[in-house]
CSV table of N, CA and C in Angstrom, one decimal:
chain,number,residue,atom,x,y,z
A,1,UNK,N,-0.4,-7.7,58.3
A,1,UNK,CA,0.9,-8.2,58.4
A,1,UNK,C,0.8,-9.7,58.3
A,2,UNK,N,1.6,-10.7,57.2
A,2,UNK,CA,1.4,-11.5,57.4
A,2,UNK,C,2.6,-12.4,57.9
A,3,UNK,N,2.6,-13.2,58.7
A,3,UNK,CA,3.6,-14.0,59.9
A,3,UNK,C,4.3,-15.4,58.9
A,4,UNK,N,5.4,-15.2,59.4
A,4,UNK,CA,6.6,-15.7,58.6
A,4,UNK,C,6.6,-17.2,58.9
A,5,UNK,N,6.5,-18.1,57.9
A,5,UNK,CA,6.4,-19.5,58.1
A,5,UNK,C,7.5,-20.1,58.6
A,6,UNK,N,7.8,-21.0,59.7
A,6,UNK,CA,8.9,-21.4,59.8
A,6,UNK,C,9.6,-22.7,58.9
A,7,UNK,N,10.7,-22.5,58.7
A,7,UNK,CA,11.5,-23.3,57.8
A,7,UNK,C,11.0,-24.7,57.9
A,8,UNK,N,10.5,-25.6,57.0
A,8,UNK,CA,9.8,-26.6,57.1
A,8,UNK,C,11.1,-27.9,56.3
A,9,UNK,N,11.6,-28.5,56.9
A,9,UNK,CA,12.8,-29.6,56.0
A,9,UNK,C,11.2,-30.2,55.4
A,10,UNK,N,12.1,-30.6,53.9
A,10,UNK,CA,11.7,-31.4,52.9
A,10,UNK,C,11.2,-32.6,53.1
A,11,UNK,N,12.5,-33.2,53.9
A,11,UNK,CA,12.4,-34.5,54.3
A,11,UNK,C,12.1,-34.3,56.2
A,12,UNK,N,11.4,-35.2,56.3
A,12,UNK,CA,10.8,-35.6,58.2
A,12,UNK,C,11.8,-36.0,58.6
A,13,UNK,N,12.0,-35.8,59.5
A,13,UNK,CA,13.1,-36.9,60.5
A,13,UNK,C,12.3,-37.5,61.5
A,14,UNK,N,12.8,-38.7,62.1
A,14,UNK,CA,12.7,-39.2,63.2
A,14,UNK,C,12.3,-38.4,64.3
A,15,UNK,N,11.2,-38.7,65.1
A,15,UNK,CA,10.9,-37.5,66.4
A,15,UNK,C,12.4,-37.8,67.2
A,16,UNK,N,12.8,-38.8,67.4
A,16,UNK,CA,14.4,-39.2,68.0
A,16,UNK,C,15.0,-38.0,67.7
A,17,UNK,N,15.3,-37.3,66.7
A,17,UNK,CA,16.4,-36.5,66.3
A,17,UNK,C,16.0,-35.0,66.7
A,18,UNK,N,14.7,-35.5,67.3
A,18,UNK,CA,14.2,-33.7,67.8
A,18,UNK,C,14.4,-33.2,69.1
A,19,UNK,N,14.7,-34.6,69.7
A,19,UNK,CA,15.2,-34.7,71.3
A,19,UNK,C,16.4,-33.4,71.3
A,20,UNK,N,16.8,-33.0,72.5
A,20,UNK,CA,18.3,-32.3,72.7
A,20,UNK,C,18.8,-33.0,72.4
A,21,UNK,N,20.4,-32.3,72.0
A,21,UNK,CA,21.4,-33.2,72.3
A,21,UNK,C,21.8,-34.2,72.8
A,22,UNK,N,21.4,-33.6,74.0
A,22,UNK,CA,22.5,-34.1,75.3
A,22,UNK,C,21.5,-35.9,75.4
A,23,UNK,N,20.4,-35.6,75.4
A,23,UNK,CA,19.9,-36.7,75.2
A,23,UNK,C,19.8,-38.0,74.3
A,24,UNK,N,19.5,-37.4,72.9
A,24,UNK,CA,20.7,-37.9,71.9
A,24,UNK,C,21.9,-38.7,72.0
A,25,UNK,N,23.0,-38.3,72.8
A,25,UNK,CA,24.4,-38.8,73.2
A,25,UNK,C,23.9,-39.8,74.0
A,26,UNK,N,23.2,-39.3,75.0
A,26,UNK,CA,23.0,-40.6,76.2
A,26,UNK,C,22.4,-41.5,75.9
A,27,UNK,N,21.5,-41.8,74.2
A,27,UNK,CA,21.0,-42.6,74.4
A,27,UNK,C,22.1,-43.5,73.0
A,28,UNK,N,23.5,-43.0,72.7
A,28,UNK,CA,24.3,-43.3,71.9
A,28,UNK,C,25.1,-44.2,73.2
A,29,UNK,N,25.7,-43.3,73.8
A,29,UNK,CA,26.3,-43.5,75.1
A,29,UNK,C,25.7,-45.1,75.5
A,30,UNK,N,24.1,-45.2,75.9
A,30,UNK,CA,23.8,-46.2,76.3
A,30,UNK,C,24.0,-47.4,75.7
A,31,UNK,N,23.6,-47.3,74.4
A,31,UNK,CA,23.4,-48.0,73.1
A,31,UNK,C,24.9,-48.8,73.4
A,32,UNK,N,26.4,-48.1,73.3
A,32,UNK,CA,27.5,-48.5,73.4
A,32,UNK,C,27.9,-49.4,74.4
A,33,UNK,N,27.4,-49.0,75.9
A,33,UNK,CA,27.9,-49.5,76.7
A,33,UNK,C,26.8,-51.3,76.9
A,34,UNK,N,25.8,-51.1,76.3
A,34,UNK,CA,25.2,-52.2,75.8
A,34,UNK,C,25.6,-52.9,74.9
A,35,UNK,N,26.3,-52.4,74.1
A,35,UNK,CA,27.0,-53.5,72.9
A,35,UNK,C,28.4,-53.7,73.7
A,36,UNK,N,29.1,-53.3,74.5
A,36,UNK,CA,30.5,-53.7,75.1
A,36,UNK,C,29.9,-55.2,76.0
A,37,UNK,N,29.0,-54.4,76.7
A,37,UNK,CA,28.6,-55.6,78.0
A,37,UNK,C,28.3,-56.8,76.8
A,38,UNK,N,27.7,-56.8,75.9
A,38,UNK,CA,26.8,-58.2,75.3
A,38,UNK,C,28.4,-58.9,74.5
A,39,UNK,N,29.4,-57.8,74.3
A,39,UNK,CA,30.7,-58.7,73.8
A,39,UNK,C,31.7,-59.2,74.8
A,40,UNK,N,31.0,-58.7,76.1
A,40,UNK,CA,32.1,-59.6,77.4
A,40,UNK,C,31.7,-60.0,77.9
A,41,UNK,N,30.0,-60.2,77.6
A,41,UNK,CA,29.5,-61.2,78.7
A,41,UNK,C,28.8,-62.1,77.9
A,42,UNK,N,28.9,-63.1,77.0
A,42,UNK,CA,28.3,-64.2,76.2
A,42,UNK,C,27.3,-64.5,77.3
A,43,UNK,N,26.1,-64.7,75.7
A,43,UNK,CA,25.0,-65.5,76.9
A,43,UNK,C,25.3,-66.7,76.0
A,44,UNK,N,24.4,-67.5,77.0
A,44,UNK,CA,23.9,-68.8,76.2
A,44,UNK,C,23.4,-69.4,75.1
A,45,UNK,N,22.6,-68.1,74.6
A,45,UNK,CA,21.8,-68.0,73.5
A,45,UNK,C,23.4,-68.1,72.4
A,46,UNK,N,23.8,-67.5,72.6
A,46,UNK,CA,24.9,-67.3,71.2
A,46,UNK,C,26.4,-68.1,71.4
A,47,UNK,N,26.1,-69.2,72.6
A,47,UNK,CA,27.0,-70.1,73.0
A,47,UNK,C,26.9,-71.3,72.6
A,48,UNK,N,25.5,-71.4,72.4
A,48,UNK,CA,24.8,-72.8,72.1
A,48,UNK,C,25.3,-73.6,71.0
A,49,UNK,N,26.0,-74.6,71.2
A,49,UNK,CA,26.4,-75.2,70.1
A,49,UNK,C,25.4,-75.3,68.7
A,50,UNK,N,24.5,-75.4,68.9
A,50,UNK,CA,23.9,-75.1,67.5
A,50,UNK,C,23.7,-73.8,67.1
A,51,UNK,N,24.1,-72.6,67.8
A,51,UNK,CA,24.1,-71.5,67.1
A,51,UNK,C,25.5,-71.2,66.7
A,52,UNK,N,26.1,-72.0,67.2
A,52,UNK,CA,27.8,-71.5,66.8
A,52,UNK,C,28.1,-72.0,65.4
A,53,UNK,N,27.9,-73.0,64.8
A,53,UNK,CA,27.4,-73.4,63.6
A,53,UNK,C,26.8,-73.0,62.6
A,54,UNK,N,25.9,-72.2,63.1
A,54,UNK,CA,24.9,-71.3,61.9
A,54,UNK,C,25.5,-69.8,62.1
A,55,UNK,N,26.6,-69.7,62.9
A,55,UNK,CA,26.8,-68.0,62.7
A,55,UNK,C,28.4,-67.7,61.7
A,56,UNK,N,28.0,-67.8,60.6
A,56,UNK,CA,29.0,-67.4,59.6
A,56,UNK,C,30.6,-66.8,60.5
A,57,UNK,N,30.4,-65.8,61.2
A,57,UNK,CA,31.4,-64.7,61.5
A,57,UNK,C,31.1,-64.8,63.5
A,58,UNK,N,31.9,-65.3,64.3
A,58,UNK,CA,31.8,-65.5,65.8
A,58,UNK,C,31.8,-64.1,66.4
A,59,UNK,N,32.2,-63.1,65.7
A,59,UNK,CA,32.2,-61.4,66.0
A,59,UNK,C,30.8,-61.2,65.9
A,60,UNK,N,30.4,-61.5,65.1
A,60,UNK,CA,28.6,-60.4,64.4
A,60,UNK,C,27.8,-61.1,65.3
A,61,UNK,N,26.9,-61.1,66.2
A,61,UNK,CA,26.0,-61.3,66.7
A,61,UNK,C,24.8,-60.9,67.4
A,62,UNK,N,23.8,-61.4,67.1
A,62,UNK,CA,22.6,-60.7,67.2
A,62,UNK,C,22.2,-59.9,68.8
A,63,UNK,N,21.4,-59.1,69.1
A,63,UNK,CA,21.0,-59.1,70.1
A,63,UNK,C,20.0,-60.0,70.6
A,64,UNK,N,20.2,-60.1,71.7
A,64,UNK,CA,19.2,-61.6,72.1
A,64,UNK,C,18.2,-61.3,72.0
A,65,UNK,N,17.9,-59.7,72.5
A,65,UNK,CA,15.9,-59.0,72.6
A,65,UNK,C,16.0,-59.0,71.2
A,66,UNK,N,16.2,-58.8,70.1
A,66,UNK,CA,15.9,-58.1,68.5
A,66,UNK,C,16.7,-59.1,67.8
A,67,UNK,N,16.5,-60.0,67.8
A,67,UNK,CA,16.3,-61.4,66.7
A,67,UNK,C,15.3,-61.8,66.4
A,68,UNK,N,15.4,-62.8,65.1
A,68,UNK,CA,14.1,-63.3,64.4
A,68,UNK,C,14.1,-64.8,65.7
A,69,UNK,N,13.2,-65.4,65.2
A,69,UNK,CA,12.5,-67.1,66.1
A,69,UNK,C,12.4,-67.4,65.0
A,70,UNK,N,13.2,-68.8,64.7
A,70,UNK,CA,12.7,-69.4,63.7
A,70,UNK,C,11.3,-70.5,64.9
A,71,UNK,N,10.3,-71.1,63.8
A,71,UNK,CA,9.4,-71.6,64.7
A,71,UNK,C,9.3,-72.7,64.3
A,72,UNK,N,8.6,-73.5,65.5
A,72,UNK,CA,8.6,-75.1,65.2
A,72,UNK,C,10.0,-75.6,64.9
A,73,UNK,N,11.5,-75.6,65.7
A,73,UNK,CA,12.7,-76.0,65.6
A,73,UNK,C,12.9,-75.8,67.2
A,74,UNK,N,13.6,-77.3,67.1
A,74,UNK,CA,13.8,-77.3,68.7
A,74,UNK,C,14.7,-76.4,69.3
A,75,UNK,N,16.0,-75.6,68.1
A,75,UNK,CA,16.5,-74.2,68.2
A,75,UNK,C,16.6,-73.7,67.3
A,76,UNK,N,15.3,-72.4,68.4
A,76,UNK,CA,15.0,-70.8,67.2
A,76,UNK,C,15.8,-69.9,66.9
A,77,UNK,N,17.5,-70.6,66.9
A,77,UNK,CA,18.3,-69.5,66.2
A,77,UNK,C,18.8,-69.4,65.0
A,78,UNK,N,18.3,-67.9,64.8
A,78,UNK,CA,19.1,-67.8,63.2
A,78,UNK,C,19.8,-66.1,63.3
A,79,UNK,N,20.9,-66.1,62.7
A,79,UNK,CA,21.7,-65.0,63.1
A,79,UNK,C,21.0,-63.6,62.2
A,80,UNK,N,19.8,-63.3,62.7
A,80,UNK,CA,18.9,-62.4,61.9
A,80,UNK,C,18.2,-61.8,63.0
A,81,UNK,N,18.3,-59.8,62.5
A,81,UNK,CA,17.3,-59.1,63.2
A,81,UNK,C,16.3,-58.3,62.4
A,82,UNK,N,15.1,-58.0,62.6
A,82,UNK,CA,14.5,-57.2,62.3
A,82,UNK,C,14.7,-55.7,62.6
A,83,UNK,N,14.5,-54.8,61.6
A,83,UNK,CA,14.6,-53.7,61.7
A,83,UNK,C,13.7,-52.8,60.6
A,84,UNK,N,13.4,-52.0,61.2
A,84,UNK,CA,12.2,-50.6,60.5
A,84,UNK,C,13.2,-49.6,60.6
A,85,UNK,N,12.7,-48.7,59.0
A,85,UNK,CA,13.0,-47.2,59.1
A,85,UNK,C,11.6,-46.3,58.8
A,86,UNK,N,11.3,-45.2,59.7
A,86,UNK,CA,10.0,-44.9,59.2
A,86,UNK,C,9.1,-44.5,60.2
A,87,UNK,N,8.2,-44.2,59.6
A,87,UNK,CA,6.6,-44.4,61.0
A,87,UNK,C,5.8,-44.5,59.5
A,88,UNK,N,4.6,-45.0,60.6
A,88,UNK,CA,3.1,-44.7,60.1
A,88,UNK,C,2.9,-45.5,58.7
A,89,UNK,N,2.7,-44.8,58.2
A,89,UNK,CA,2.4,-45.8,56.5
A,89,UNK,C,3.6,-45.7,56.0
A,90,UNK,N,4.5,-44.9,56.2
A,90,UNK,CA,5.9,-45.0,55.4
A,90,UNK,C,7.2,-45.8,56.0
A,91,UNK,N,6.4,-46.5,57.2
A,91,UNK,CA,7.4,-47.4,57.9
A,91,UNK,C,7.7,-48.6,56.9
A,92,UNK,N,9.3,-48.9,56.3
A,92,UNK,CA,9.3,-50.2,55.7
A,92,UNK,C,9.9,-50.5,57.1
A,93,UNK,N,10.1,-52.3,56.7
A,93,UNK,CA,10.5,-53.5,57.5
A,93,UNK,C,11.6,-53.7,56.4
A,94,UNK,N,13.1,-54.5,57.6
A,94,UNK,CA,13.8,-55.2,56.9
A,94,UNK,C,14.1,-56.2,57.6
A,95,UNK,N,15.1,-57.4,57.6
A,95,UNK,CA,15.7,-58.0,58.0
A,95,UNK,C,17.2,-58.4,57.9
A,96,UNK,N,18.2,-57.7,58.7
A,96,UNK,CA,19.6,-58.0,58.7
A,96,UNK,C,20.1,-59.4,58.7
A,97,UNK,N,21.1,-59.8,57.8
A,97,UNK,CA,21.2,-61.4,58.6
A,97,UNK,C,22.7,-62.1,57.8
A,98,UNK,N,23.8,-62.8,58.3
A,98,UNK,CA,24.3,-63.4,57.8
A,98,UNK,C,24.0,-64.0,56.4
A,99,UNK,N,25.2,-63.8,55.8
A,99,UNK,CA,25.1,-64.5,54.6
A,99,UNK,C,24.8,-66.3,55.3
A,100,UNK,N,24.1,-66.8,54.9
A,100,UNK,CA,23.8,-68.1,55.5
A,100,UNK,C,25.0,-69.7,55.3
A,101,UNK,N,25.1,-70.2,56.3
A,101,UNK,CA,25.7,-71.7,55.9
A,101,UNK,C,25.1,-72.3,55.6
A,102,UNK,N,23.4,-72.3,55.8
A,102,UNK,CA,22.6,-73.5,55.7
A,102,UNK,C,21.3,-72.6,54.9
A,103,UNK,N,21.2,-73.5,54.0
A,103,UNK,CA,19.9,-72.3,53.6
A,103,UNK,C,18.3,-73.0,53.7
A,104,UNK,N,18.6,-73.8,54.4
A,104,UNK,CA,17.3,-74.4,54.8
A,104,UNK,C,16.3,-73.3,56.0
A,105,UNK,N,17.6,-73.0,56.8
A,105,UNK,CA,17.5,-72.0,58.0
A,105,UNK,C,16.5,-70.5,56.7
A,106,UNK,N,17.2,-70.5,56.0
A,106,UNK,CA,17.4,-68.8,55.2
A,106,UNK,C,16.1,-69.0,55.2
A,107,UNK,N,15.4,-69.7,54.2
A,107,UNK,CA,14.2,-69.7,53.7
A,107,UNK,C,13.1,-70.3,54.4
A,108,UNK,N,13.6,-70.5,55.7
A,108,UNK,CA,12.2,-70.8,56.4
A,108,UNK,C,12.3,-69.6,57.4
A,109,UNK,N,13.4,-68.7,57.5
A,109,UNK,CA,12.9,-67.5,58.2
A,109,UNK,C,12.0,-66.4,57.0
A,110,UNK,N,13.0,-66.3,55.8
A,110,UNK,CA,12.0,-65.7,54.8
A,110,UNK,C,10.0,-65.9,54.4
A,111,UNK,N,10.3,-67.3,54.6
A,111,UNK,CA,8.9,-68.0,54.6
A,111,UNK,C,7.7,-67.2,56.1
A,112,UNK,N,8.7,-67.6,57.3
A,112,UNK,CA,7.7,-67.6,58.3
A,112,UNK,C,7.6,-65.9,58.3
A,113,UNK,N,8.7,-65.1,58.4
A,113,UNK,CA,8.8,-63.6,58.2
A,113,UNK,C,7.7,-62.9,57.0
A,114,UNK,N,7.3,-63.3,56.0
A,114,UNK,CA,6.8,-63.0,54.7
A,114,UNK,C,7.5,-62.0,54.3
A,115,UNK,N,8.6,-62.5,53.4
A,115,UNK,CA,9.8,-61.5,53.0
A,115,UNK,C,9.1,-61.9,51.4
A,116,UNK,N,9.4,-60.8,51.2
A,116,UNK,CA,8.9,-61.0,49.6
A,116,UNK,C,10.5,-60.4,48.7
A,117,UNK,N,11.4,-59.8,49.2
A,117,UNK,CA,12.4,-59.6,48.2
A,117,UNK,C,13.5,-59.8,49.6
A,118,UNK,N,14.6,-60.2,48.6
A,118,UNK,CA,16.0,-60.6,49.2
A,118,UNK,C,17.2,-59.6,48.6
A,119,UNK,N,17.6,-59.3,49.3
A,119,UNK,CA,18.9,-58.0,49.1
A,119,UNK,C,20.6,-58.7,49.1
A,120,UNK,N,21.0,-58.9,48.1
A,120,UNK,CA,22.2,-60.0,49.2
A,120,UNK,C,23.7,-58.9,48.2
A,121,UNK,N,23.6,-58.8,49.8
A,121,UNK,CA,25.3,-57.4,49.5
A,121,UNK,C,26.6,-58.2,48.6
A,122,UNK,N,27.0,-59.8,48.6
A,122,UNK,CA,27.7,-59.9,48.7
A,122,UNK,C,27.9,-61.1,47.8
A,123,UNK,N,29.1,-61.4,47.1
A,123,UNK,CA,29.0,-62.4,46.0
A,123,UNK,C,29.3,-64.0,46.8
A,124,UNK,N,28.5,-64.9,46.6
A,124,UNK,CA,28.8,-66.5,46.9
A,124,UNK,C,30.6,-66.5,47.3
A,125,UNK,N,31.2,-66.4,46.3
A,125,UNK,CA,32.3,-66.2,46.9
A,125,UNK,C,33.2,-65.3,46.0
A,126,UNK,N,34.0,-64.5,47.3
A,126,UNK,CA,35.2,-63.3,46.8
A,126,UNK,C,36.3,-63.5,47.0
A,127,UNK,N,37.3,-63.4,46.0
A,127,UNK,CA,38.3,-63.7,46.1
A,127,UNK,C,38.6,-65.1,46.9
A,128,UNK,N,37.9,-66.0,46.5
A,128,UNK,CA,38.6,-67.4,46.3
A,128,UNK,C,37.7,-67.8,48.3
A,129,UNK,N,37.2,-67.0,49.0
A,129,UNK,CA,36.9,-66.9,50.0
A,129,UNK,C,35.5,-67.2,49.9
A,130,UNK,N,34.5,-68.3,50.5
A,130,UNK,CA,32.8,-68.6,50.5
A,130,UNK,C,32.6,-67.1,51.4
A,131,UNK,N,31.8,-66.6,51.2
A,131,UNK,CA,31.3,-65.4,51.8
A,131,UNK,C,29.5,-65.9,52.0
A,132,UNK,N,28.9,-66.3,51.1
A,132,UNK,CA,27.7,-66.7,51.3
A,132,UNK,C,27.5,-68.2,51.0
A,133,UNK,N,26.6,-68.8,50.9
A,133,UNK,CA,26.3,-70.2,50.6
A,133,UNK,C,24.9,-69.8,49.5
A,134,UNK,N,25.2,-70.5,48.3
A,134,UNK,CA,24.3,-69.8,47.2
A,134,UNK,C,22.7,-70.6,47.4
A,135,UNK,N,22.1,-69.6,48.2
A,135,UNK,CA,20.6,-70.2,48.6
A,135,UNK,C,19.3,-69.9,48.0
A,136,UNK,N,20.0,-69.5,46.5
A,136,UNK,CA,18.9,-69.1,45.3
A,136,UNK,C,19.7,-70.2,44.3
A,137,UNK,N,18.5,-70.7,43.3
A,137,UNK,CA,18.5,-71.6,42.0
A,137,UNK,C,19.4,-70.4,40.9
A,138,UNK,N,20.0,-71.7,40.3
A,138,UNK,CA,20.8,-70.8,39.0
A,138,UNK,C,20.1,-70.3,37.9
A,139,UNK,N,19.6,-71.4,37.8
A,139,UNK,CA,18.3,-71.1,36.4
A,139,UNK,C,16.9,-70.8,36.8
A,140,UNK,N,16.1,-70.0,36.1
A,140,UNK,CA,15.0,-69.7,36.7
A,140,UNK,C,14.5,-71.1,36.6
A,141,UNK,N,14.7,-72.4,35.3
A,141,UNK,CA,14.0,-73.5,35.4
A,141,UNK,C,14.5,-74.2,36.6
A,142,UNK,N,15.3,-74.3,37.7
A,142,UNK,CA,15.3,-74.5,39.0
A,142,UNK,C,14.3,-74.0,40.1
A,143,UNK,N,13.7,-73.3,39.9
A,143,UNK,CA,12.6,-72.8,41.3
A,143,UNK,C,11.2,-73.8,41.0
């Protein structure tokens, strides 16, 4: 007799998603009640007059543990988090981040990060509105 293989998904999931439920929720549950507290209770870090200047949008803001450091600047903020999807060898890295005001900031986090490709969701400007600050050359004879 031979023993029936159990249904194997195609694709892996996250060991996260293999947790119960109920665990699952609470760690949604938690996740939430941490993002309410960090929107009523401003720290410093995202008070700082020099970060209030570099943050495009006063709503979007980083978590203070899961931001980038910009380094060697007397302030290491730049409104950017690191994030992975993955494990093991198939783990990529990305980095979330404001379209930038200053792109001095952009490219020295790309620099010290070793970003090799840039993703940018969103046109310089929409509808008559700056949405980004254009922090790539027009011509390739510009770089």
């Amino acid at each position: 007799m031979v023993a029936k293989r159990a249904y194997e998904p195609a694709i892996q999931f996250p060991p996260f998603l293999s947790l119960p439920l109920s665990s699952i929720k609470d760690v949604y549950i938690n996740l939430d009640w941490r993002e309410h507290m960090r929107l009523i209770n401003p720290k410093a870090l995202v008070d700082h007059p020099e970060a209030v200047v570099r943050n495009r949008h006063q709503s979007v803001l980083p978590w203070a543990y899961n931001r980038i450091h910009l380094r060697g600047l007397s302030y290491s903020y730049i409104n950017a988090s690191p994030m992975s999807v993955g494990e093991g060898e198939h783990r990529e890295k990305f980095i979330a981040c404001q379209g930038p005001l200053d792109s001095g900031h952009m490219w020295r986090m790309a620099w010290e990060q070793d970003v090799s490709v840039i993703v940018m969701l969103t046109l310089p400007v929409e509808n008559g509105d700056e949405k980004c600050l254009q922090y790539y050359p027009e011509d390739e004879g510009d770089i």
